[in-house]
Short mmCIF file of C-alpha atoms in Angstrom, two decimals:
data_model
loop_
_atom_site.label_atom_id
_atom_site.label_comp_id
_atom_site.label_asym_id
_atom_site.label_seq_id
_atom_site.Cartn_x
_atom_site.Cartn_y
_atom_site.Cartn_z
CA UNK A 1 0.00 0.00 0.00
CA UNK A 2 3.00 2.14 0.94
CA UNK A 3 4.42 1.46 -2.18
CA UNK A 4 1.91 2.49 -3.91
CA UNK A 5 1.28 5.68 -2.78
CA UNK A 6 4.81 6.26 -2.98
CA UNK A 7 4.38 5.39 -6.81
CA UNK A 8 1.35 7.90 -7.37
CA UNK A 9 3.57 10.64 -5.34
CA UNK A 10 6.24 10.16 -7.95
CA UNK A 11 4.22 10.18 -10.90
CA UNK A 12 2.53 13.44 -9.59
CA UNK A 13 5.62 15.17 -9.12
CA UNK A 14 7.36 13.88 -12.36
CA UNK A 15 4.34 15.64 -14.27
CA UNK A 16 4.31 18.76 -12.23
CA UNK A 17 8.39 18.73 -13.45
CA UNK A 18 6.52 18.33 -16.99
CA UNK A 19 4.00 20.73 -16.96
CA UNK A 20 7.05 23.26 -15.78
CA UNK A 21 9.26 22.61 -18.32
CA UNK A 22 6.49 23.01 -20.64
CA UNK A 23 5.86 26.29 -19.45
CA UNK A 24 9.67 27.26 -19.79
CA UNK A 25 10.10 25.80 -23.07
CA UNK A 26 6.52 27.47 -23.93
CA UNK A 27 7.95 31.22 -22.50
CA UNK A 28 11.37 30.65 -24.36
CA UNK A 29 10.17 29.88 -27.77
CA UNK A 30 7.99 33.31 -27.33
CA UNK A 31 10.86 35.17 -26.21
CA UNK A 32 12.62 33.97 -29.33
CA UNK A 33 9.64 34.61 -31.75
CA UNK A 34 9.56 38.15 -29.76
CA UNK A 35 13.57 39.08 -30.86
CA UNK A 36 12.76 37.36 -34.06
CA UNK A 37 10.25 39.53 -34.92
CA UNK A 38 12.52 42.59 -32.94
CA UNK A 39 15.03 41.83 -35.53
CA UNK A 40 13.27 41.53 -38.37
CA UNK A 41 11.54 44.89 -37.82
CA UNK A 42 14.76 46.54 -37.32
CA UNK A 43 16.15 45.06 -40.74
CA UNK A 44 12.72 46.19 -42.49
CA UNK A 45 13.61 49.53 -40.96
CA UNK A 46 17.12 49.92 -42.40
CA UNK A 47 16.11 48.72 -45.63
CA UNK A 48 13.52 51.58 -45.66
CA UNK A 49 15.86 54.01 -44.34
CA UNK A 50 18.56 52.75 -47.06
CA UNK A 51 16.16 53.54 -49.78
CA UNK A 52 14.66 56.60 -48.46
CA UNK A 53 18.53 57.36 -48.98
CA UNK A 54 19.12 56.34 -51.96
CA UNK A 55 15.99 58.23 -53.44
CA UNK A 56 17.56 61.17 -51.65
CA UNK A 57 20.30 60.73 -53.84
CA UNK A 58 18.67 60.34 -57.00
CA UNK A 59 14.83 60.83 -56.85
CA UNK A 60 14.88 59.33 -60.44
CA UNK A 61 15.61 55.67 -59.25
CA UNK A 62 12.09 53.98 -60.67
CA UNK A 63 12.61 50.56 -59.21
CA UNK A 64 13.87 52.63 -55.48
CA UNK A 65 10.18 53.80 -55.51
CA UNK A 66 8.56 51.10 -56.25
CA UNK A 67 10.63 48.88 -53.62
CA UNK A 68 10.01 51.50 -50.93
CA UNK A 69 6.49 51.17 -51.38
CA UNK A 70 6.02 47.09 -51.37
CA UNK A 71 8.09 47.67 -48.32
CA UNK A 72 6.12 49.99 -46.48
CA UNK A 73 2.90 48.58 -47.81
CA UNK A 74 4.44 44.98 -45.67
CA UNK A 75 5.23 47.21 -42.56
CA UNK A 76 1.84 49.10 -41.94
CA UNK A 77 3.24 52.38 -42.29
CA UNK A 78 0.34 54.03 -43.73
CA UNK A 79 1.42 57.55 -43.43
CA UNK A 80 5.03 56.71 -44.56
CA UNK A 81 3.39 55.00 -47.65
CA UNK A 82 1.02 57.54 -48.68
CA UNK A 83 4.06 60.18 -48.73
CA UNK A 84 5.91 57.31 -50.74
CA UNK A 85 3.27 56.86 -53.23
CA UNK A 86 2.84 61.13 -53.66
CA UNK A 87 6.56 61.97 -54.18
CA UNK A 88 6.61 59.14 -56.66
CA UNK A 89 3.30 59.90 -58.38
CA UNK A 90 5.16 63.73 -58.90
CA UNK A 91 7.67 62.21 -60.64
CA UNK A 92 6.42 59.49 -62.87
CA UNK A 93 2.98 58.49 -64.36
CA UNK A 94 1.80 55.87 -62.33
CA UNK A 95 1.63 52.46 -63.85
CA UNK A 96 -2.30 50.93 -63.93
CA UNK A 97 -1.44 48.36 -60.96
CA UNK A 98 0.14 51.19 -58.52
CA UNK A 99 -3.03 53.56 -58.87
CA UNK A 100 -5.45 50.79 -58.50
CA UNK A 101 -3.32 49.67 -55.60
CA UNK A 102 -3.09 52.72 -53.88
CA UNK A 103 -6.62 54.20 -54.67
CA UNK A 104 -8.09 50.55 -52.89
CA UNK A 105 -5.87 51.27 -49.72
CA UNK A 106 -7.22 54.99 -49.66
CA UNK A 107 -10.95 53.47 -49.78
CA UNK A 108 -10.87 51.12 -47.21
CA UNK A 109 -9.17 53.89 -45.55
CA UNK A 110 -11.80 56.66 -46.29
CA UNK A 111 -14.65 54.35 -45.04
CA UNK A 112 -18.50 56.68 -44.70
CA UNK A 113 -16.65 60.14 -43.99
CA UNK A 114 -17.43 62.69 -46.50
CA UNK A 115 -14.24 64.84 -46.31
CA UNK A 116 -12.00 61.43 -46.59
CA UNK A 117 -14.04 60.57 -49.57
CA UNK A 118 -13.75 64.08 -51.17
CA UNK A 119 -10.02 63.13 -50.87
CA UNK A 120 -10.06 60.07 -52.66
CA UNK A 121 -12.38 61.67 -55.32
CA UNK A 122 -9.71 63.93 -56.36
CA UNK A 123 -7.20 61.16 -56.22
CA UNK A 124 -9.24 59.46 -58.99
CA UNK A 125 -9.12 62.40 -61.26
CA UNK A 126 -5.33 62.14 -60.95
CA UNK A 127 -5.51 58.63 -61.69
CA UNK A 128 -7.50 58.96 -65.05
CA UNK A 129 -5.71 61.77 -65.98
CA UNK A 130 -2.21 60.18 -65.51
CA UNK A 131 -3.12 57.11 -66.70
CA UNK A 132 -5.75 55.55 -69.59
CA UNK A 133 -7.44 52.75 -67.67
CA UNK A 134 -10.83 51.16 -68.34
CA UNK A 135 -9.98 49.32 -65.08
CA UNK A 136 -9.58 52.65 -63.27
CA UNK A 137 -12.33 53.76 -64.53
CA UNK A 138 -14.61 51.05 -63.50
CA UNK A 139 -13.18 51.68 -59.91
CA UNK A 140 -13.65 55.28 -59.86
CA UNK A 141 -17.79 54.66 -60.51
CA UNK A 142 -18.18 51.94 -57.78
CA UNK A 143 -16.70 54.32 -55.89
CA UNK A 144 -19.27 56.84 -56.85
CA UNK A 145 -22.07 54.37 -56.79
CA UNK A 146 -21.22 54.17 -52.56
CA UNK A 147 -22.00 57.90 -52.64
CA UNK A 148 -25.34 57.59 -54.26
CA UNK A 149 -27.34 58.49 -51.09
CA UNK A 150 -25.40 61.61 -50.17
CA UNK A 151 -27.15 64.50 -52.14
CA UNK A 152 -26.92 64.78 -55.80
CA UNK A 153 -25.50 61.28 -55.55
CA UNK A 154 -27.36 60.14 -58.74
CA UNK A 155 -26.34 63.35 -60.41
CA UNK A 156 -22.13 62.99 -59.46
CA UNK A 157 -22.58 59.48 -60.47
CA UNK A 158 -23.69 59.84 -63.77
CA UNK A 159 -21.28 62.67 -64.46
CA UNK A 160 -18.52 60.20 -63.26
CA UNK A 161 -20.02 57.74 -65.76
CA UNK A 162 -20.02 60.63 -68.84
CA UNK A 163 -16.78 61.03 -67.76
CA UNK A 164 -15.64 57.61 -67.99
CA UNK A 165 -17.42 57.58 -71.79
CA UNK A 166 -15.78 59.91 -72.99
CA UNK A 167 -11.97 59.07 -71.41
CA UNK A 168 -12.47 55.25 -72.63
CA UNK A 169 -16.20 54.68 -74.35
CA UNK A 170 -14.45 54.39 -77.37
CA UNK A 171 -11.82 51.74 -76.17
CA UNK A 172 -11.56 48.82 -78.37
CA UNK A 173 -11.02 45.94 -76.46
CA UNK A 174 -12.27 46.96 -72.62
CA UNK A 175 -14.76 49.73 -73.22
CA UNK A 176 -17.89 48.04 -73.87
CA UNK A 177 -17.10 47.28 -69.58
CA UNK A 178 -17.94 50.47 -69.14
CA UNK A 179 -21.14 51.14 -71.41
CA UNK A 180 -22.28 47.61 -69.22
CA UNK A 181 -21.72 49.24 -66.41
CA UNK A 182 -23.41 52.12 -66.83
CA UNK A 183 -26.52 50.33 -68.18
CA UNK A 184 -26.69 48.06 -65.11
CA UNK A 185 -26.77 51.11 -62.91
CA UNK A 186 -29.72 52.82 -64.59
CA UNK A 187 -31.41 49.96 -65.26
CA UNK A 188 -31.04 48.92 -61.34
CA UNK A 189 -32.50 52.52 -61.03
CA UNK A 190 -35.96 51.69 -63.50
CA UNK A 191 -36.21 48.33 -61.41
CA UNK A 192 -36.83 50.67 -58.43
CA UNK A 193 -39.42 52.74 -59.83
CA UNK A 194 -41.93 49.88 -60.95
CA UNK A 195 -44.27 49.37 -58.22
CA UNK A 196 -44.62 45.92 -56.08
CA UNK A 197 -46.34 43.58 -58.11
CA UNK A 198 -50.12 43.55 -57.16
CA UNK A 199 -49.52 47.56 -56.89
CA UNK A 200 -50.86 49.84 -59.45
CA UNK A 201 -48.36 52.60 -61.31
CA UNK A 202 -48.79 55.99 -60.02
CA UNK A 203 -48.71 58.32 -62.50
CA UNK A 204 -45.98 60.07 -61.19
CA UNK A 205 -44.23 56.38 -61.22
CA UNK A 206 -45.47 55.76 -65.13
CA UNK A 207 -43.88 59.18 -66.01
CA UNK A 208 -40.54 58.25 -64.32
CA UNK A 209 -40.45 55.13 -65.35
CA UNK A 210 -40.86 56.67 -69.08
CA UNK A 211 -38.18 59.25 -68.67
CA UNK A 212 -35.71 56.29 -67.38
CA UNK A 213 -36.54 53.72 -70.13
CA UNK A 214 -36.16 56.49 -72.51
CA UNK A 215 -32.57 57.29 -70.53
CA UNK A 216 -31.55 53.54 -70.78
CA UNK A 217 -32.01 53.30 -74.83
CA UNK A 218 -29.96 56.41 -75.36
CA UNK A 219 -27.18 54.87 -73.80
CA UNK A 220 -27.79 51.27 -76.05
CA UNK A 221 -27.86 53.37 -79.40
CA UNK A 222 -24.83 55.52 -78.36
CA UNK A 223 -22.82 52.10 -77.62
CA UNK A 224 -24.06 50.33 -80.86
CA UNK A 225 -22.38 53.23 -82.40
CA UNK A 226 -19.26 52.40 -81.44
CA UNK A 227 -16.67 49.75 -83.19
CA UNK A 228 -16.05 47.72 -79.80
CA UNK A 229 -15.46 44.34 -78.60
CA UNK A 230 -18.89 41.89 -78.22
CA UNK A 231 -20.60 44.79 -79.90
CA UNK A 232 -22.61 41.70 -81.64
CA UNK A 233 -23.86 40.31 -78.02
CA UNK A 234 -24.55 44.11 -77.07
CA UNK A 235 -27.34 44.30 -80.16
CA UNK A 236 -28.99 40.75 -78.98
CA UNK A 237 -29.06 42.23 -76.03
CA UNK A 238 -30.34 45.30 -76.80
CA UNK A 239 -33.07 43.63 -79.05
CA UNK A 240 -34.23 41.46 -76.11
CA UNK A 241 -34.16 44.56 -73.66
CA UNK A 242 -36.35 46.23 -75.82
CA UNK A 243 -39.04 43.56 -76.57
CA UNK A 244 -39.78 45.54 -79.66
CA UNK A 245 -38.57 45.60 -83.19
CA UNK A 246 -35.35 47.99 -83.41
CA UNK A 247 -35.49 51.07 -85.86
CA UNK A 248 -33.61 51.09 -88.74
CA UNK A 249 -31.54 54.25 -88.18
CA UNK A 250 -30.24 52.07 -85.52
CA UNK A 251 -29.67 48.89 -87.04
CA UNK A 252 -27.70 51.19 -89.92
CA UNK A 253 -25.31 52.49 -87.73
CA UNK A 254 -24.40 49.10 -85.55
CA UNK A 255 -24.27 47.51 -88.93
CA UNK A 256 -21.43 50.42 -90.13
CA UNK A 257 -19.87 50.02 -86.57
CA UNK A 258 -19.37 46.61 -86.94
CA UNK A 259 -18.07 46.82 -90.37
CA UNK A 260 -15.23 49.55 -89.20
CA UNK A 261 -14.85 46.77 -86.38
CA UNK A 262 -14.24 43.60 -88.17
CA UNK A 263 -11.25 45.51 -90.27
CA UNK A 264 -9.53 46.66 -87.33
CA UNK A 265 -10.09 43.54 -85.39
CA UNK A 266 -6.52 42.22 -86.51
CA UNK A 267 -4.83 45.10 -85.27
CA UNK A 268 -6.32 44.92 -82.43
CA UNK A 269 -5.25 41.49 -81.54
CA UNK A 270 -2.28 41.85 -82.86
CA UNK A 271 -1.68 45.30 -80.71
CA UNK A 272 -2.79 43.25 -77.72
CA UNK A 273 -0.32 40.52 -78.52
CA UNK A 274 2.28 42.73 -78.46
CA UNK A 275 2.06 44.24 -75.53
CA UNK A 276 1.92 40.50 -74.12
CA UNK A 277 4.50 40.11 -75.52
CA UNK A 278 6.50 43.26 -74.65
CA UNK A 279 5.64 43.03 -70.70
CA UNK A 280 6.59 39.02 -70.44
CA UNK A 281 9.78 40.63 -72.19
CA UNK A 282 10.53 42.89 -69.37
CA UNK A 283 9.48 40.87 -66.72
CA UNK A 284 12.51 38.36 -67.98
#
């Protein structure tokens, strides 16, 4: 009996020993993740600090900024970022991928306030000025669409929309993006002034509803205008938009639109190919 107890007391105290050296081995391998991470936030700091230097230097060092930025992007530094990105953006035209980059980070960062927002606004009209992006584009009026319910939001958003038309409507290979866009967001618009089914149209609803339809065909006869990519699945869907038979002045000038499309198809493709292969070039 003696013996056993004796037995349980050691097993007892041989875990305890466990459970303690589990608890130093558990505190050490923290203290060495802590100076891990010490260290490696003190290397990310001299690396910043070397090319903050080295821009110094020579503020003309493309592949400096760009480094400095993916750097600071990895460390947090928001306000040491957002100075990165500005002193480069006064030196070069921003690439497509470093707006879009830097004008999602200012977004998230903006959130509901009004003034933020006004900030980011005019950071898109640097954006699309500096740079020809259908991509950019598209950004900048989802951005807009979040402002709808401030005042005038319909208004601002449809100007950012004209805008967007008339900077890259007439883009080839992406634009037809935009015109999509643009439809989908007045069309969500007409889906909101029908009444609830079983509900009968105001008259107030019937001449809204009128005036939108009206607004939505505009913009399907200004796109089947245009020489532009799927512009054949744009005119079936136009056709089955409009439940109607489509007027000949229309079908005249999608018919001459696609014409002027089909012969500059191969330099399109060819264009785009080029590029391909011109970036995987430099990438190399």
């Amino acid at each position: 009996m003696a013996d056993s107890t004796a037995d349980e007391n050691n097993k007892e105290m041989q875990d305890s020993d466990d459970e303690e050296k589990a608890d130093v081995d558990m505190e050490c391998e923290k203290d060495s993740e802590s100076n891990d991470s010490d260290s490696e936030n003190e290397e990310s700091e001299r690396q910043v600090a070397e090319l903050q230097k080295q821009i110094s230097k020579n503020p003309y060092l493309y592949d400096v900024h760009i480094d400095l930025i993916k750097l600071l992007k990895q460390l947090g530094e928001l306000d040491q970022l957002r100075d990165a990105r500005q002193r480069m953006s006064e030196l070069f035209p921003l690439a497509e991928g470093l707006w879009l980059e830097w004008l999602k980070d200012e977004i998230s960062l903006a959130g509901d306030d009004q003034k933020e927002r006004k900030k980011v606004e005019e950071l898109f009209e640097r954006a699309v000025k500096d740079y020809l992006s259908v991509k950019i584009w598209l950004e900048y009026v989802q951005f807009s669409i979040g402002g709808m319910a401030s005042q005038d939001g319909v208004i601002k958003i449809r100007e950012v929309f004209e805008k967007a038309l008339s900077s890259a409507g007439l883009h080839v290979a992406q634009g037809s993006s935009l015109w999509e866009a643009y439809r989908k967001f007045e069309n969500a618009i007409l889906m909101g002034i029908m009444p609830a089914p079983g509900q009968v149209a105001t008259k107030q609803q019937e001449d809204d509803f009128d005036v939108q339809h009206k607004r939505i065909m505009s913009l399907f006869k200004r796109q089947l205008s245009v020489p532009l990519n799927d512009m054949e699945e744009s005119f079936t869907e136009y056709k089955e938009w409009l439940q109607d038979e489509i007027d000949s002045q229309i079908k005249q000038q999608f018919h001459k639109a696609l014409e002027y499309y089909k012969r500059i198809e191969p330099y399109e493709k060819d264009l785009v190919g080029g590029m391909v292969k011109l970036w995987n070039t430099i990438r190399k």
